[in-house]
Amino acid sequence: MQLEAGTRDTLFDLPFFNDEHRAFQQGVDAFMRREAPLGYALKLEQDGVYPDEAMRKLCEQGFLGVSVPKEYGGMGLDAMYHAIMMETMSRHCDCLAITYSMVTWGITNLIKYGTDAQRAHYLPLALQGRMRFAAGITEPNAGSDAASLSLKATRVGDKYVLNGQKIFTSCAHVPDTTIITFARTDSSGPKHRGITALLVPNTTPGLDIRRLKVLGRTSPGTNEVFYTDVEVPASAVLGEVDQGWKVLTGHLVWERAGLAAQYVGMARLAVDLAIQYAKQRVQFGHPIGHFQAIKHMLANMDAEVEAARLLSYRAAWTAAAGKGSIKEVSEAKLLCTEVLQKVTMEAMQIFGGYGQMPEYHIERLFRAGKLSVIGGGSNEMQRSIIGKELGL
């Protein structure tokens, strides 16, 4: 049974969108159909390999520079375009969207917090696809409570010496990757202070990077990383010493708006595949989509995805307008991930036994849906953030 990513126009008439947004979305969609179709996404996930070829082609098209200011060689576009990019990519190859977001996260941090020398060195390499980034944040005892991280960076002369461990450091194993490592440089004050971000190439002596076996998203991969007397120059500090919390949280509105759009794209793919399957799968002499139980399930799934899209683009639009708040993006991340988890589970029910088979794509989307409510700030943390913003 031949299934493919849906062709419905996703940018309907709303104040959020203009002709430039539509043209951009169509360009990204055409690129993905050509360079990273569903078959490519399936192979990446089955083989557990980084999408090198597609990332190289993204660089050639200039897509890594969507949100990069023009003075640094980018397109200079806003958070709306980043969200459109993330949703459209994820409707075809979500693992490519993940790796794209990791690299652009590093680029964005360098632009905002890097020194002139750091930007001059890293940005051309990153935009050309010759440098990648990973985020060294989570530790065995510091997950949602990221400010409790304990990996230590000690100043010794003109160097910092790092000792400790990180876990769930996605893409850290990929060649030519720099790990933006958040380390404890001062333990005397409140835990949100005394954290410093450092640029640590993954070839630095003393690093031990071990690939982890995980349920979903095996293409980008994630790792535990051990730092044993890892030395980096003082010039590797990103931002100010002891002010790494600003680096860690400085892009949350932009970042989570993009994440919400990514999850919408994945949910849209799951629903489109389920609709196609329901039209083709015949039981009792009729396509199963004719039966009320399936028809109503798909109607609910479609409505829920469209509601999530509206919330995700509200978050992106307010971020682009400089009016975005952590409450709006937390609500978007919360709803979009829960819709993704719900519709992938229901799509698997519609597919029946075939839903368990990787070549039908629902299986990998189902696994990724579960991870979405954990990664990028768990949904329990999103609810706490929203409650705090409500004054509770």
Short mmCIF file of C-alpha atoms in Angstrom, two decimals:
data_model
loop_
_atom_site.label_atom_id
_atom_site.label_comp_id
_atom_site.label_asym_id
_atom_site.label_seq_id
_atom_site.Cartn_x
_atom_site.Cartn_y
_atom_site.Cartn_z
CA MET A 1 0.00 0.00 0.00
CA GLN A 2 1.56 3.28 -1.15
CA LEU A 3 1.31 6.12 1.36
CA GLU A 4 2.93 9.55 1.21
CA ALA A 5 3.03 12.87 3.01
CA GLY A 6 -0.16 14.85 2.48
CA THR A 7 -0.42 17.59 -0.11
CA ARG A 8 -2.99 19.83 1.56
CA ASP A 9 -2.05 23.49 1.80
CA THR A 10 -1.18 24.10 5.45
CA LEU A 11 -1.11 27.90 5.39
CA PHE A 12 -4.75 28.83 5.23
CA ASP A 13 -6.10 32.37 5.35
CA LEU A 14 -5.27 33.83 8.72
CA PRO A 15 -3.67 37.13 9.77
CA PHE A 16 -0.56 35.11 10.66
CA PHE A 17 0.32 34.39 7.03
CA ASN A 18 1.14 36.43 3.93
CA ASP A 19 2.20 35.59 0.39
CA GLU A 20 5.87 35.50 1.39
CA HIS A 21 5.10 32.92 4.08
CA ARG A 22 3.22 30.79 1.55
CA ALA A 23 5.99 30.97 -1.02
CA PHE A 24 8.56 30.01 1.61
CA GLN A 25 6.48 27.06 2.80
CA GLN A 26 6.02 25.81 -0.75
CA GLY A 27 9.75 26.05 -1.36
CA VAL A 28 10.56 24.05 1.78
CA ASP A 29 7.88 21.48 0.93
CA ALA A 30 9.28 21.02 -2.58
CA PHE A 31 12.79 20.63 -1.18
CA MET A 32 11.68 17.99 1.32
CA ARG A 33 9.73 15.98 -1.26
CA ARG A 34 12.79 15.97 -3.47
CA GLU A 35 15.62 15.51 -0.97
CA ALA A 36 14.10 13.96 2.18
CA PRO A 37 10.92 12.01 1.37
CA LEU A 38 9.29 9.51 3.69
CA GLY A 39 11.46 6.67 2.42
CA TYR A 40 14.58 8.61 3.37
CA ALA A 41 13.19 9.29 6.85
CA LEU A 42 12.40 5.61 7.28
CA LYS A 43 15.92 4.52 6.33
CA LEU A 44 17.52 7.06 8.68
CA GLU A 45 15.45 5.81 11.59
CA GLN A 46 16.00 2.14 10.83
CA ASP A 47 19.76 2.57 10.40
CA GLY A 48 20.15 5.04 13.26
CA VAL A 49 22.35 7.37 11.22
CA TYR A 50 22.69 11.14 11.15
CA PRO A 51 21.09 12.76 8.06
CA ASP A 52 24.39 14.02 6.62
CA GLU A 53 23.29 14.12 2.99
CA ALA A 54 20.09 16.08 3.62
CA MET A 55 21.85 18.47 6.01
CA ARG A 56 24.45 19.17 3.32
CA LYS A 57 21.71 19.98 0.83
CA LEU A 58 19.96 22.20 3.38
CA CYS A 59 23.21 24.16 3.65
CA GLU A 60 23.52 24.45 -0.11
CA GLN A 61 20.03 25.95 -0.27
CA GLY A 62 20.82 28.39 2.53
CA PHE A 63 18.12 27.02 4.82
CA LEU A 64 20.40 26.91 7.87
CA GLY A 65 20.49 30.68 7.68
CA VAL A 66 16.73 31.26 7.81
CA SER A 67 16.87 33.10 11.16
CA VAL A 68 20.47 34.30 10.86
CA PRO A 69 20.86 38.09 10.36
CA LYS A 70 21.96 39.11 6.89
CA GLU A 71 25.20 40.61 8.19
CA TYR A 72 26.25 37.08 9.19
CA GLY A 73 25.32 35.53 5.86
CA GLY A 74 21.75 34.46 6.61
CA MET A 75 18.25 35.32 5.37
CA GLY A 76 17.35 37.47 8.38
CA LEU A 77 13.84 36.02 8.73
CA ASP A 78 11.79 35.88 11.92
CA ALA A 79 10.29 33.23 14.20
CA MET A 80 7.31 32.71 11.87
CA TYR A 81 9.59 31.45 9.12
CA HIS A 82 11.45 29.24 11.58
CA ALA A 83 8.13 27.69 12.66
CA ILE A 84 7.06 27.18 9.04
CA MET A 85 10.40 25.53 8.35
CA MET A 86 10.05 23.22 11.34
CA GLU A 87 6.46 22.18 10.61
CA THR A 88 7.05 21.58 6.92
CA MET A 89 10.23 19.58 7.46
CA SER A 90 8.54 17.43 10.09
CA ARG A 91 5.71 16.50 7.76
CA HIS A 92 8.31 14.59 5.77
CA CYS A 93 11.37 13.81 7.91
CA ASP A 94 11.18 14.73 11.57
CA CYS A 95 14.71 13.50 12.32
CA LEU A 96 16.06 16.06 9.85
CA ALA A 97 14.03 18.76 11.61
CA ILE A 98 15.57 17.73 14.93
CA THR A 99 19.15 17.94 13.65
CA TYR A 100 18.33 21.23 11.92
CA SER A 101 16.99 22.67 15.17
CA MET A 102 20.12 21.60 17.08
CA VAL A 103 22.42 23.38 14.63
CA THR A 104 20.28 26.52 14.47
CA TRP A 105 20.09 26.57 18.29
CA GLY A 106 23.89 26.71 18.41
CA ILE A 107 24.04 29.36 15.69
CA THR A 108 21.48 31.51 17.48
CA ASN A 109 23.39 31.34 20.75
CA LEU A 110 26.64 32.29 19.02
CA ILE A 111 25.03 35.30 17.38
CA LYS A 112 23.52 36.56 20.63
CA TYR A 113 26.22 35.65 23.14
CA GLY A 114 29.40 34.90 21.19
CA THR A 115 32.46 37.11 20.91
CA ASP A 116 33.50 38.52 17.55
CA ALA A 117 36.24 35.90 17.37
CA GLN A 118 33.80 33.06 18.15
CA ARG A 119 31.31 34.23 15.55
CA ALA A 120 34.05 34.66 12.95
CA HIS A 121 35.26 31.12 13.55
CA TYR A 122 32.06 29.13 14.06
CA LEU A 123 29.35 30.81 11.97
CA PRO A 124 30.87 30.27 8.50
CA LEU A 125 31.61 26.64 9.36
CA ALA A 126 28.08 26.05 10.68
CA LEU A 127 26.34 27.72 7.75
CA GLN A 128 28.44 25.66 5.33
CA GLY A 129 27.57 22.43 7.14
CA ARG A 130 31.12 21.88 8.36
CA MET A 131 30.30 22.39 12.04
CA ARG A 132 27.45 21.06 14.16
CA PHE A 133 26.29 21.69 17.70
CA ALA A 134 25.05 19.66 20.66
CA ALA A 135 23.62 20.85 23.97
CA GLY A 136 25.33 19.55 27.11
CA ILE A 137 22.66 20.37 29.69
CA THR A 138 21.01 17.35 31.30
CA GLU A 139 22.83 15.33 33.95
CA PRO A 140 21.89 12.14 35.80
CA ASN A 141 20.62 14.25 38.71
CA ALA A 142 19.65 17.43 36.85
CA GLY A 143 16.83 17.05 34.32
CA SER A 144 13.81 19.31 34.68
CA ASP A 145 15.76 21.00 37.48
CA ALA A 146 18.54 21.99 35.08
CA ALA A 147 19.88 24.65 37.44
CA SER A 148 21.04 21.86 39.76
CA LEU A 149 23.71 20.74 37.30
CA SER A 150 26.99 19.82 38.93
CA LEU A 151 29.52 19.24 36.12
CA LYS A 152 32.37 21.43 37.31
CA ALA A 153 34.55 23.82 35.32
CA THR A 154 37.57 25.10 37.27
CA ARG A 155 39.66 28.04 36.09
CA VAL A 156 43.35 27.10 35.93
CA GLY A 157 45.46 29.87 34.44
CA ASP A 158 44.16 30.63 30.96
CA LYS A 159 42.11 27.42 30.80
CA TYR A 160 39.03 25.76 32.25
CA VAL A 161 39.21 22.15 33.38
CA LEU A 162 35.90 20.25 33.23
CA ASN A 163 34.97 17.19 35.26
CA GLY A 164 31.60 15.49 35.48
CA GLN A 165 28.94 13.84 33.37
CA LYS A 166 26.14 14.79 30.99
CA ILE A 167 23.37 12.54 29.68
CA PHE A 168 20.93 12.74 26.78
CA THR A 169 23.31 14.93 24.81
CA SER A 170 21.84 14.51 21.35
CA CYS A 171 24.19 14.51 18.33
CA ALA A 172 27.33 14.72 20.50
CA HIS A 173 28.80 11.69 18.72
CA VAL A 174 28.52 13.20 15.23
CA PRO A 175 31.85 14.28 13.68
CA ASP A 176 32.69 18.01 13.70
CA THR A 177 30.34 18.74 16.58
CA THR A 178 30.91 21.33 19.29
CA ILE A 179 29.11 20.63 22.56
CA ILE A 180 27.82 23.79 24.19
CA THR A 181 28.43 22.57 27.72
CA PHE A 182 26.81 24.15 30.76
CA ALA A 183 29.05 23.79 33.78
CA ARG A 184 29.19 24.90 37.41
CA THR A 185 31.83 27.59 37.90
CA ASP A 186 30.63 28.95 41.24
CA SER A 187 28.82 27.03 43.97
CA SER A 188 28.68 29.79 46.56
CA GLY A 189 25.42 31.46 45.52
CA PRO A 190 21.93 30.56 44.25
CA LYS A 191 21.96 27.59 41.89
CA HIS A 192 20.79 29.61 38.87
CA ARG A 193 23.96 31.66 39.21
CA GLY A 194 27.44 30.29 38.89
CA ILE A 195 26.69 28.41 35.65
CA THR A 196 28.88 29.07 32.61
CA ALA A 197 28.44 27.95 28.99
CA LEU A 198 31.59 26.67 27.27
CA LEU A 199 32.29 25.62 23.68
CA VAL A 200 33.78 22.12 23.81
CA PRO A 201 34.65 20.37 20.50
CA ASN A 202 33.77 16.70 20.72
CA THR A 203 37.35 15.72 19.83
CA THR A 204 38.73 17.36 22.98
CA PRO A 205 40.94 14.95 25.00
CA GLY A 206 39.23 13.67 28.13
CA LEU A 207 35.76 13.34 26.58
CA ASP A 208 34.19 9.88 26.58
CA ILE A 209 31.04 9.88 24.41
CA ARG A 210 28.84 6.78 24.64
CA ARG A 211 25.83 6.30 22.38
CA LEU A 212 22.62 5.40 24.21
CA LYS A 213 19.96 3.00 23.02
CA VAL A 214 16.61 4.78 23.14
CA LEU A 215 12.99 4.15 22.12
CA GLY A 216 12.67 6.82 19.47
CA ARG A 217 14.57 9.24 17.26
CA THR A 218 17.46 6.90 16.65
CA SER A 219 18.66 8.90 13.65
CA PRO A 220 20.04 11.97 15.46
CA GLY A 221 20.93 9.77 18.43
CA THR A 222 21.70 10.75 22.00
CA ASN A 223 24.60 10.09 24.33
CA GLU A 224 26.02 10.12 27.79
CA VAL A 225 29.21 12.15 27.92
CA PHE A 226 31.92 11.85 30.56
CA TYR A 227 34.30 14.78 31.13
CA THR A 228 37.59 13.81 32.76
CA ASP A 229 40.07 16.69 33.09
CA VAL A 230 38.79 18.17 29.83
CA GLU A 231 40.69 21.37 29.11
CA VAL A 232 39.38 24.26 27.02
CA PRO A 233 40.81 27.79 26.74
CA ALA A 234 39.19 30.65 28.62
CA SER A 235 38.20 32.00 25.21
CA ALA A 236 35.75 29.07 24.96
CA VAL A 237 33.35 30.77 27.37
CA LEU A 238 30.09 31.61 25.58
CA GLY A 239 28.58 34.73 27.10
CA GLU A 240 29.69 35.83 30.54
CA VAL A 241 31.29 33.73 33.24
CA ASP A 242 28.71 32.59 35.84
CA GLN A 243 25.89 33.87 33.57
CA GLY A 244 25.23 30.66 31.61
CA TRP A 245 21.63 30.50 32.79
CA LYS A 246 20.93 33.44 30.48
CA VAL A 247 22.37 31.47 27.57
CA LEU A 248 20.35 28.41 28.52
CA THR A 249 17.03 30.26 28.78
CA GLY A 250 17.58 33.21 26.46
CA HIS A 251 15.85 31.63 23.47
CA LEU A 252 13.06 29.66 25.12
CA VAL A 253 10.27 31.59 23.39
CA TRP A 254 11.85 31.17 19.94
CA GLU A 255 12.93 27.59 20.63
CA ARG A 256 9.63 26.27 21.97
CA ALA A 257 7.62 28.00 19.27
CA GLY A 258 9.68 26.05 16.75
CA LEU A 259 9.30 22.83 18.73
CA ALA A 260 5.52 23.22 18.83
CA ALA A 261 5.43 23.64 15.05
CA GLN A 262 7.64 20.58 14.65
CA TYR A 263 5.20 18.45 16.63
CA VAL A 264 2.29 19.79 14.60
CA GLY A 265 4.03 18.70 11.41
CA MET A 266 4.51 15.19 12.77
CA ALA A 267 0.88 15.03 13.92
CA ARG A 268 -0.30 16.26 10.54
CA LEU A 269 1.69 13.49 8.85
CA ALA A 270 0.19 10.84 11.14
CA VAL A 271 -3.36 12.01 10.42
CA ASP A 272 -2.78 12.27 6.66
CA LEU A 273 -1.33 8.77 6.55
CA ALA A 274 -4.28 7.42 8.57
CA ILE A 275 -6.76 9.10 6.21
CA GLN A 276 -5.05 7.63 3.17
CA TYR A 277 -4.99 4.19 4.76
CA ALA A 278 -8.68 4.40 5.74
CA LYS A 279 -9.55 5.15 2.11
CA GLN A 280 -7.54 2.22 0.76
CA ARG A 281 -8.03 -0.51 3.38
CA VAL A 282 -11.17 -2.54 2.55
CA GLN A 283 -12.97 -4.70 5.10
CA PHE A 284 -16.50 -6.14 4.89
CA GLY A 285 -16.70 -4.87 1.34
CA HIS A 286 -16.05 -1.18 2.14
CA PRO A 287 -13.08 1.10 2.83
CA ILE A 288 -12.75 1.26 6.60
CA GLY A 289 -13.10 5.06 6.46
CA HIS A 290 -16.78 4.53 5.62
CA PHE A 291 -17.42 3.05 9.05
CA GLN A 292 -18.60 5.60 11.59
CA ALA A 293 -16.12 4.55 14.27
CA ILE A 294 -13.15 5.27 11.99
CA LYS A 295 -14.71 8.30 10.33
CA HIS A 296 -15.42 10.01 13.63
CA MET A 297 -11.99 9.14 15.01
CA LEU A 298 -10.31 10.73 11.99
CA ALA A 299 -12.59 13.78 12.17
CA ASN A 300 -11.55 14.36 15.79
CA MET A 301 -7.89 13.80 14.98
CA ASP A 302 -7.97 16.31 12.13
CA ALA A 303 -9.72 18.96 14.23
CA GLU A 304 -7.28 18.50 17.11
CA VAL A 305 -4.26 18.93 14.84
CA GLU A 306 -5.68 22.10 13.30
CA ALA A 307 -6.36 23.52 16.78
CA ALA A 308 -2.78 22.75 17.77
CA ARG A 309 -1.53 24.46 14.60
CA LEU A 310 -3.38 27.64 15.49
CA LEU A 311 -1.84 27.70 18.95
CA SER A 312 1.65 26.98 17.62
CA TYR A 313 1.48 29.80 15.08
CA ARG A 314 0.05 32.18 17.63
CA ALA A 315 3.19 31.51 19.66
CA ALA A 316 5.43 32.00 16.61
CA TRP A 317 3.61 35.15 15.52
CA THR A 318 3.87 36.77 18.94
CA ALA A 319 7.55 35.79 19.14
CA ALA A 320 8.17 37.37 15.73
CA ALA A 321 6.37 40.52 16.86
CA GLY A 322 8.47 40.72 20.02
CA LYS A 323 5.39 40.11 22.15
CA GLY A 324 5.91 36.44 22.89
CA SER A 325 5.81 35.16 26.43
CA ILE A 326 6.92 31.96 28.08
CA LYS A 327 3.24 31.26 28.88
CA GLU A 328 2.22 31.25 25.21
CA VAL A 329 5.02 28.99 24.06
CA SER A 330 4.58 26.66 27.04
CA GLU A 331 0.89 26.32 26.19
CA ALA A 332 1.80 25.61 22.57
CA LYS A 333 4.40 23.02 23.49
CA LEU A 334 2.01 21.37 25.94
CA LEU A 335 -0.96 21.09 23.59
CA CYS A 336 0.99 20.21 20.43
CA THR A 337 2.87 17.34 22.09
CA GLU A 338 -0.23 15.90 23.68
CA VAL A 339 -2.09 16.08 20.38
CA LEU A 340 0.85 14.36 18.69
CA GLN A 341 0.88 11.58 21.27
CA LYS A 342 -2.90 11.15 21.01
CA VAL A 343 -3.21 11.09 17.23
CA THR A 344 -0.27 8.74 16.74
CA MET A 345 -1.86 6.30 19.17
CA GLU A 346 -5.20 6.57 17.36
CA ALA A 347 -3.51 6.27 13.96
CA MET A 348 -1.89 3.06 15.13
CA GLN A 349 -5.33 1.76 16.13
CA ILE A 350 -6.66 2.56 12.65
CA PHE A 351 -3.73 0.80 10.99
CA GLY A 352 -4.19 -2.24 13.21
CA GLY A 353 -1.40 -4.77 12.88
CA TYR A 354 0.18 -2.77 10.07
CA GLY A 355 0.70 0.09 12.49
CA GLN A 356 3.33 -2.00 14.22
CA MET A 357 5.38 -2.22 11.03
CA PRO A 358 8.06 0.46 10.49
CA GLU A 359 7.45 0.80 6.74
CA TYR A 360 4.02 2.30 7.46
CA HIS A 361 5.71 5.16 9.41
CA ILE A 362 3.11 5.23 12.19
CA GLU A 363 5.35 3.10 14.38
CA ARG A 364 8.22 5.63 14.37
CA LEU A 365 5.83 8.57 14.79
CA PHE A 366 4.24 6.78 17.75
CA ARG A 367 7.63 6.38 19.40
CA ALA A 368 8.58 9.99 18.73
CA GLY A 369 5.21 11.13 20.09
CA LYS A 370 5.99 9.65 23.48
CA LEU A 371 9.37 11.36 23.59
CA SER A 372 7.82 14.72 22.69
CA VAL A 373 6.03 15.03 26.04
CA ILE A 374 9.35 14.49 27.85
CA GLY A 375 12.03 16.29 25.84
CA GLY A 376 12.36 20.04 25.42
CA GLY A 377 10.90 20.59 28.88
CA SER A 378 8.49 17.93 30.13
CA ASN A 379 4.78 18.63 29.99
CA GLU A 380 4.62 18.57 33.77
CA MET A 381 7.10 21.46 33.77
CA GLN A 382 5.06 23.28 31.10
CA ARG A 383 2.00 23.08 33.34
CA SER A 384 3.99 24.44 36.26
CA ILE A 385 5.25 27.32 34.12
CA ILE A 386 1.76 28.12 32.88
CA GLY A 387 0.36 27.98 36.41
CA LYS A 388 3.05 30.36 37.64
CA GLU A 389 2.29 32.78 34.77
CA LEU A 390 -1.36 32.63 35.83
CA GLY A 391 -0.34 33.78 39.28
CA LEU A 392 -0.93 30.44 40.95
#
